Structures are given as C-alpha cells and as structure tokens.
C-alpha cells in the first residue's frame, strides 16, 4: 500500500480504511455463519472443528480458518483444546432468529448488486435494481432463499405496529378486507383476528403467496387462515376488485412517484364507491417544519430505498398530493399511532365521485 500524501490526520485515514475493509467482510462473515447454520450446530454445546467439518461436509482447513476469524467477530470462542462455543452474539444468528433473516437479506447479493450501482443511481435517478436489468423484487422471485429472508424481515417489521393498528382503526366495519402487497400475511391475519366476521384477501407476487400459504399454516389461527383467499399477481398491472377495505403497508416508500401513481390508479379502479383505502407507512420529516436539515439514519433509509427500489421517504403532504391526484379524498390522518424505527402513520381515504 502506498503512503498517503494527504493532509488528512493519520488517525482519520486509518479509521476510514478500517471501516472500508472491515464492514463488508464482517457482513459477509455473518451471512456465511447464518447460511451454514453454525449457530444451530453449536446450540447444544461446544464442538471441535473436525466435528463441525463432518457435520457440514466442509473443507477442514477453510472451516477452521473461518471459525478462527469468527472469534474476532465474537460469534464464537475457541478453547485451548480447540473446542468452539457459541457466544450470545453468535446465538442471534440461529436459523429461527429474526436477526439471521436480516443478515441473509441485507448482506445478500440482491441488496449488494443494487448498492454497487449507487453512482449510477445518483446520475440517472433510476433504482440500482433497474440499472442491473432486474428489479430487486423480480430478483427475489428467482432467488427464494433471499426472498424468504426479506419477507421474514418485513413480517417482523409489521409485527411491531400491527397491535397498535387494530386499536387505532375499527376493522369490524368491513366484510371483505384485502392486503395489497401483503407479504407473508402478518398484517392481514392480525386484522382478521380483530374482525372475526370478515373475509380476507392476501394479494402479492405469486412466489410470495406460496410462502404465505406455508408460513400462515404454522403461525396463524386455523380459523383465520380459513378466511383468507390467496391471490397472486402484480399490483402494478391490476388489483382485484370486490373488497370493502384495501390496505397498503410499507409499500409506497418502495416506489418512485410514477409507480405509486400507477398503483393508486389500480386501487381506485378496483374500488367500489363506498370502499376505503388504508395506507400505513412512514413519513419523512419536513426540514422546514423540523427547523433542521434531514440527517442521520432518516437520510440513509431514504436514499437506501431509492437505491434498492427507486422509492424514498415522503412527507405527509406528498402522500396527500399523490392520493388526491389518483382520485382519492383523505378522510383521516393519524400520525405516530405506533412507535418504531420511525413512527408509523395511518391514512384513511375514500374514492372521489367520478
């Protein structure tokens, strides 16, 4: 490595280089640890590298080197007699852990192939997925392990707000409820618990619907599952008609204005005059209202959404403008009805008269 001729203090340069080389390596190490299910193999107690080599069908030298590197990330410890034991940090990467799903999603090729296009995203305004020739969601339809991890992360995110949502809104008024882009059905199943006479429709891409059929049988009450109709399709092409309430949660943040307009138009076309649209999403903070610039994690999340999918965090006024342009009248806005990484917000809208 050549010596620096920069006037930057050496400590700052060293910190930058440490971040550059350690962060991606650590992320991929955690991903490999999770994919190999090493935490599962060590749950019952310490094991030798030779024992794990046989259990995994691994290359002995590479596995030993990997495990030794994992000690530096505090995923395992190594005793003097060569036994590897799981740490509390490593235990977080068991296959049944939500953290493992985050790692498999966030460190997976689907995300990273989009992030690699970041400079072109800045120059063109297109999403990183589109710049690679395949939108991230289309990529997941062919890479189901990553797709399943992503859907599990989304379900976990939904769980954090859904109990507050059923307290904030009365779902018993709707005989038929459709969750559009509803993933594994976490939101819809909880809503149907709160509305025991309602029928539900889960609408998402076909491979996601296949996941939902399987996961809901294990996670939801059989009565609730019996009231769900599973329907595959793309909401950018059309939305099935016939529901009294349509829900879209954490959807608009993923898409650019043109695609949001298309989705809202499809929802408007599907809805009967007395129907309602329920939007659950995050609001970006208006810098003028906040009296400060938008900074920190909020800025990172917004540009990450742009890079991955072409979306972004929008302020409340932008949501209302998009809904108005698509033919909806906003009836209710309830901000921060549930806490989270960002507070959850609820918008209820009805179709305008044609």
XYZ file of C-alpha atoms in Angstrom:
354
model
C 0.000 0.000 0.000
C 1.417 3.414 -0.905
C 1.958 6.038 1.735
C -0.563 8.824 1.949
C 0.413 12.295 0.827
C -2.850 13.727 2.114
C -3.039 16.363 4.806
C -5.754 14.275 6.478
C -4.717 13.254 10.000
C -3.374 9.658 10.000
C -5.907 8.540 12.626
C -8.845 9.655 10.430
C -7.364 7.885 7.415
C -6.816 4.707 9.412
C -10.394 4.794 10.710
C -11.722 5.223 7.174
C -9.670 2.301 5.860
C -10.657 0.103 8.789
C -14.310 0.779 8.031
C -13.793 0.159 4.309
C -12.185 -3.233 4.768
C -13.878 -4.496 7.914
C -17.548 -3.640 7.346
C -18.166 -5.638 4.140
C -16.060 -8.545 5.404
C -17.953 -8.666 8.702
C -21.312 -8.578 6.919
C -20.360 -11.463 4.642
C -18.929 -13.411 7.566
C -22.239 -13.114 9.412
C -24.079 -14.142 6.243
C -21.895 -17.247 5.821
C -22.312 -18.066 9.530
C -26.091 -17.881 9.123
C -26.215 -19.759 5.790
C -24.087 -22.594 7.185
C -26.297 -22.687 10.305
C -23.251 -22.878 12.524
C -25.206 -21.422 15.442
C -27.696 -24.284 15.122
C -24.847 -26.818 15.193
C -23.367 -25.246 18.334
C -26.605 -24.714 20.246
C -26.223 -27.897 22.269
C -22.645 -27.113 23.274
C -19.033 -26.716 22.092
C -17.722 -28.778 19.189
C -14.367 -29.253 17.528
C -13.514 -28.072 14.035
C -13.198 -31.711 12.954
C -16.690 -32.466 14.280
C -18.168 -29.435 12.519
C -16.292 -30.284 9.315
C -18.034 -33.642 9.221
C -21.429 -32.200 10.133
C -21.231 -29.526 7.426
C -19.395 -31.504 4.773
C -16.903 -28.645 4.726
C -13.269 -28.219 3.774
C -11.356 -28.774 7.015
C -8.730 -26.071 6.556
C -11.138 -23.414 5.281
C -13.663 -24.087 8.042
C -11.014 -23.858 10.766
C -9.737 -20.592 9.322
C -13.308 -19.273 9.104
C -14.104 -20.231 12.697
C -10.933 -18.563 13.922
C -11.942 -15.404 12.052
C -15.390 -15.652 13.649
C -13.756 -15.393 17.063
C -12.584 -11.910 16.064
C -16.241 -11.004 15.414
C -17.268 -12.505 18.787
C -19.554 -15.040 17.118
C -17.724 -17.962 18.748
C -14.979 -18.566 21.281
C -12.183 -21.121 20.957
C -10.916 -23.034 23.978
C -7.324 -24.190 24.468
C -8.298 -27.715 23.415
C -9.783 -26.450 20.123
C -13.492 -26.526 21.012
C -15.661 -23.788 19.502
C -18.519 -22.436 21.577
C -21.334 -20.101 20.653
C -21.398 -16.586 22.110
C -24.531 -14.588 22.852
C -23.832 -12.597 19.697
C -23.473 -15.773 17.658
C -26.679 -17.147 19.148
C -28.535 -14.290 17.453
C -27.780 -15.981 14.102
C -29.674 -19.195 14.748
C -31.857 -20.090 11.793
C -35.056 -19.336 13.735
C -33.846 -15.843 14.635
C -35.152 -12.642 13.126
C -31.601 -11.292 13.165
C -30.490 -14.135 10.880
C -33.185 -13.105 8.400
C -31.905 -9.525 8.489
C -28.366 -10.748 7.763
C -29.407 -13.034 4.898
C -31.394 -10.176 3.372
C -29.148 -7.168 3.995
C -25.860 -8.910 3.174
C -27.270 -10.867 0.237
C -26.494 -10.372 -3.449
C -29.926 -8.867 -4.128
C -29.174 -5.842 -1.968
C -25.498 -5.587 -2.816
C -25.972 -5.787 -6.584
C -28.220 -2.727 -6.269
C -25.824 -0.872 -3.942
C -22.996 -1.420 -6.432
C -24.898 0.858 -8.819
C -25.053 3.766 -6.367
C -23.049 6.172 -8.507
C -25.326 5.491 -11.476
C -28.376 5.918 -9.247
C -27.117 9.415 -8.447
C -26.500 10.222 -12.109
C -29.723 8.765 -13.545
C -32.271 8.698 -10.713
C -33.054 5.065 -11.543
C -33.012 2.325 -8.907
C -29.977 0.110 -8.543
C -32.083 -2.953 -9.285
C -33.352 -1.476 -12.551
C -29.815 -0.497 -13.527
C -28.743 -4.133 -13.230
C -31.592 -5.082 -15.554
C -33.804 -6.693 -12.921
C -35.794 -5.025 -10.156
C -34.952 -6.322 -6.686
C -38.443 -7.789 -6.233
C -38.168 -9.653 -9.542
C -34.728 -10.881 -8.474
C -36.241 -12.325 -5.285
C -38.797 -14.283 -7.299
C -35.885 -16.335 -8.687
C -33.709 -16.375 -5.543
C -36.148 -17.709 -2.985
C -33.777 -18.022 -0.015
C -33.105 -14.292 -0.130
C -36.738 -13.595 -0.931
C -37.857 -15.607 2.099
C -35.404 -13.723 4.332
C -36.716 -10.393 3.020
C -40.328 -11.398 3.656
C -39.448 -12.535 7.179
C -37.838 -9.155 7.872
C -40.961 -7.399 6.564
C -43.167 -9.584 8.774
C -41.059 -8.689 11.792
C -41.380 -5.005 10.928
C -45.156 -5.427 10.620
C -45.414 -7.161 13.982
C -44.016 -4.048 15.627
C -47.026 -1.935 14.602
C -49.975 -4.235 13.952
C -51.322 -4.448 17.510
C -51.401 -0.669 17.721
C -53.096 -0.528 14.314
C -56.050 -2.706 15.319
C -56.512 -0.421 18.329
C -56.303 2.710 16.158
C -58.803 1.581 13.499
C -62.077 -0.379 13.622
C -61.832 -3.212 11.099
C -65.165 -4.801 12.009
C -66.974 -2.409 9.644
C -65.586 -4.172 6.534
C -66.960 -7.529 5.336
C -64.086 -8.099 2.900
C -60.530 -6.827 3.501
C -57.647 -7.037 1.030
C -53.993 -6.567 1.896
C -52.226 -5.467 -1.286
C -48.538 -6.387 -1.291
C -49.274 -8.169 1.984
C -46.206 -10.410 2.096
C -46.486 -13.386 4.453
C -49.876 -12.207 5.711
C -48.781 -10.975 9.132
C -50.885 -7.808 8.918
C -53.960 -9.410 7.363
C -54.081 -12.322 9.802
C -53.955 -9.982 12.798
C -56.631 -7.724 11.275
C -58.882 -10.733 10.722
C -58.423 -11.720 14.358
C -59.768 -8.279 15.273
C -62.626 -8.620 12.743
C -63.847 -12.216 13.242
C -66.704 -11.935 10.725
C -64.595 -10.530 7.893
C -63.165 -12.375 4.917
C -59.661 -11.536 3.759
C -57.699 -11.491 0.508
C -53.908 -11.625 0.511
C -52.560 -10.231 -2.761
C -48.878 -10.311 -3.674
C -46.463 -11.754 -6.220
C -47.050 -15.497 -6.792
C -43.821 -16.664 -5.115
C -44.654 -14.568 -2.043
C -48.157 -16.030 -1.900
C -46.625 -19.514 -1.908
C -44.506 -18.528 1.110
C -47.555 -17.067 2.872
C -49.609 -20.232 2.451
C -46.877 -22.189 4.208
C -45.981 -19.706 6.950
C -49.554 -18.837 7.920
C -50.430 -22.507 8.465
C -47.714 -22.565 11.122
C -48.133 -19.093 12.600
C -51.831 -18.115 12.416
C -55.034 -19.459 13.899
C -56.697 -22.047 11.601
C -59.969 -20.085 11.642
C -58.154 -17.000 10.398
C -56.375 -18.928 7.644
C -59.686 -20.423 6.515
C -60.993 -16.887 5.902
C -58.084 -15.848 3.663
C -58.138 -16.055 -0.120
C -54.601 -16.230 -1.520
C -54.216 -14.390 -4.819
C -51.049 -13.900 -6.852
C -50.353 -11.040 -9.223
C -48.649 -7.680 -9.683
C -50.303 -4.602 -8.219
C -48.544 -2.519 -10.884
C -50.651 -4.330 -13.504
C -54.008 -4.555 -11.703
C -55.645 -5.039 -8.314
C -58.527 -7.498 -7.815
C -61.920 -5.845 -7.263
C -64.503 -6.672 -4.641
C -63.013 -5.631 -1.285
C -64.591 -3.128 1.083
C -61.205 -2.140 2.511
C -57.852 -2.144 0.719
C -54.684 -1.924 2.818
C -51.170 -0.987 1.674
C -48.497 -1.052 4.346
C -44.836 -0.145 3.773
C -45.478 -0.150 0.026
C -45.329 3.441 -1.190
C -41.887 4.010 0.357
C -40.508 1.434 -2.092
C -41.578 3.073 -5.346
C -40.992 6.252 -7.359
C -43.855 8.667 -7.926
C -44.710 7.232 -11.354
C -45.158 3.711 -9.961
C -47.015 4.973 -6.900
C -49.422 6.772 -9.235
C -49.930 3.538 -11.188
C -50.596 1.515 -8.021
C -53.033 4.098 -6.656
C -54.823 4.249 -10.017
C -55.183 0.466 -9.991
C -56.575 0.602 -6.471
C -59.008 3.355 -7.459
C -60.218 1.288 -10.433
C -60.773 -1.766 -8.215
C -62.728 0.048 -5.513
C -66.476 0.451 -5.264
C -67.813 3.925 -4.338
C -68.225 3.035 -0.659
C -64.812 1.432 -0.309
C -61.920 2.653 1.762
C -58.157 2.687 1.327
C -55.939 2.369 4.367
C -52.299 3.440 3.996
C -49.791 2.573 6.720
C -46.323 3.971 6.128
C -43.520 6.150 7.411
C -43.435 9.896 6.891
C -40.225 11.738 6.226
C -39.772 14.828 8.319
C -40.183 18.141 6.574
C -36.917 20.004 7.137
C -38.689 23.377 7.284
C -41.175 22.151 9.887
C -38.470 20.468 11.924
C -36.282 23.547 11.808
C -33.276 21.480 10.811
C -31.853 19.576 7.869
C -32.862 15.958 7.387
C -29.902 13.977 8.591
C -28.644 10.769 10.128
C -30.460 7.473 9.781
C -33.530 9.020 8.167
C -31.400 10.249 5.266
C -29.704 6.851 4.943
C -33.010 4.966 4.882
C -34.479 7.307 2.289
C -31.551 7.001 -0.119
C -31.300 3.261 0.523
C -34.938 2.925 -0.571
C -34.131 4.960 -3.684
C -31.082 2.798 -4.455
C -32.844 -0.526 -3.922
C -36.280 0.170 -5.361
C -36.494 3.748 -6.596
C -38.581 4.952 -3.652
C -37.935 7.293 -0.749
C -39.377 8.598 2.482
C -42.101 11.145 1.708
C -43.501 13.892 3.891
C -47.203 13.851 4.728
C -48.101 16.471 2.124
C -46.604 14.306 -0.635
C -48.789 11.345 0.363
C -51.885 13.541 0.324
C -50.954 15.022 -3.070
C -50.424 11.581 -4.635
C -53.733 10.323 -3.256
C -55.581 13.402 -4.486
C -54.126 13.058 -7.988
C -55.195 9.397 -8.093
C -58.817 10.227 -7.276
C -58.954 9.823 -3.501
C -60.204 12.081 -0.729
C -58.262 11.820 2.512
C -60.655 11.349 5.436
C -58.257 10.796 8.299
C -54.562 11.055 9.077
C -53.302 9.671 12.364
C -49.620 10.304 12.857
C -47.336 8.254 15.094
C -50.031 5.762 16.122
C -47.252 3.257 16.864
C -43.548 3.640 17.659
C -40.834 2.051 15.557
C -37.600 2.789 13.769
C -39.708 5.673 12.513
C -43.210 6.225 13.945
C -45.993 4.551 11.979
C -48.652 6.732 10.370
C -52.162 5.909 9.193
C -54.091 7.474 6.304
C -57.711 6.574 5.514
C -59.010 7.649 2.106
C -62.136 7.118 0.006
C -62.642 7.290 -3.753
C -63.839 10.609 -5.103
C -67.100 10.555 -7.011
C -66.455 10.170 -10.713
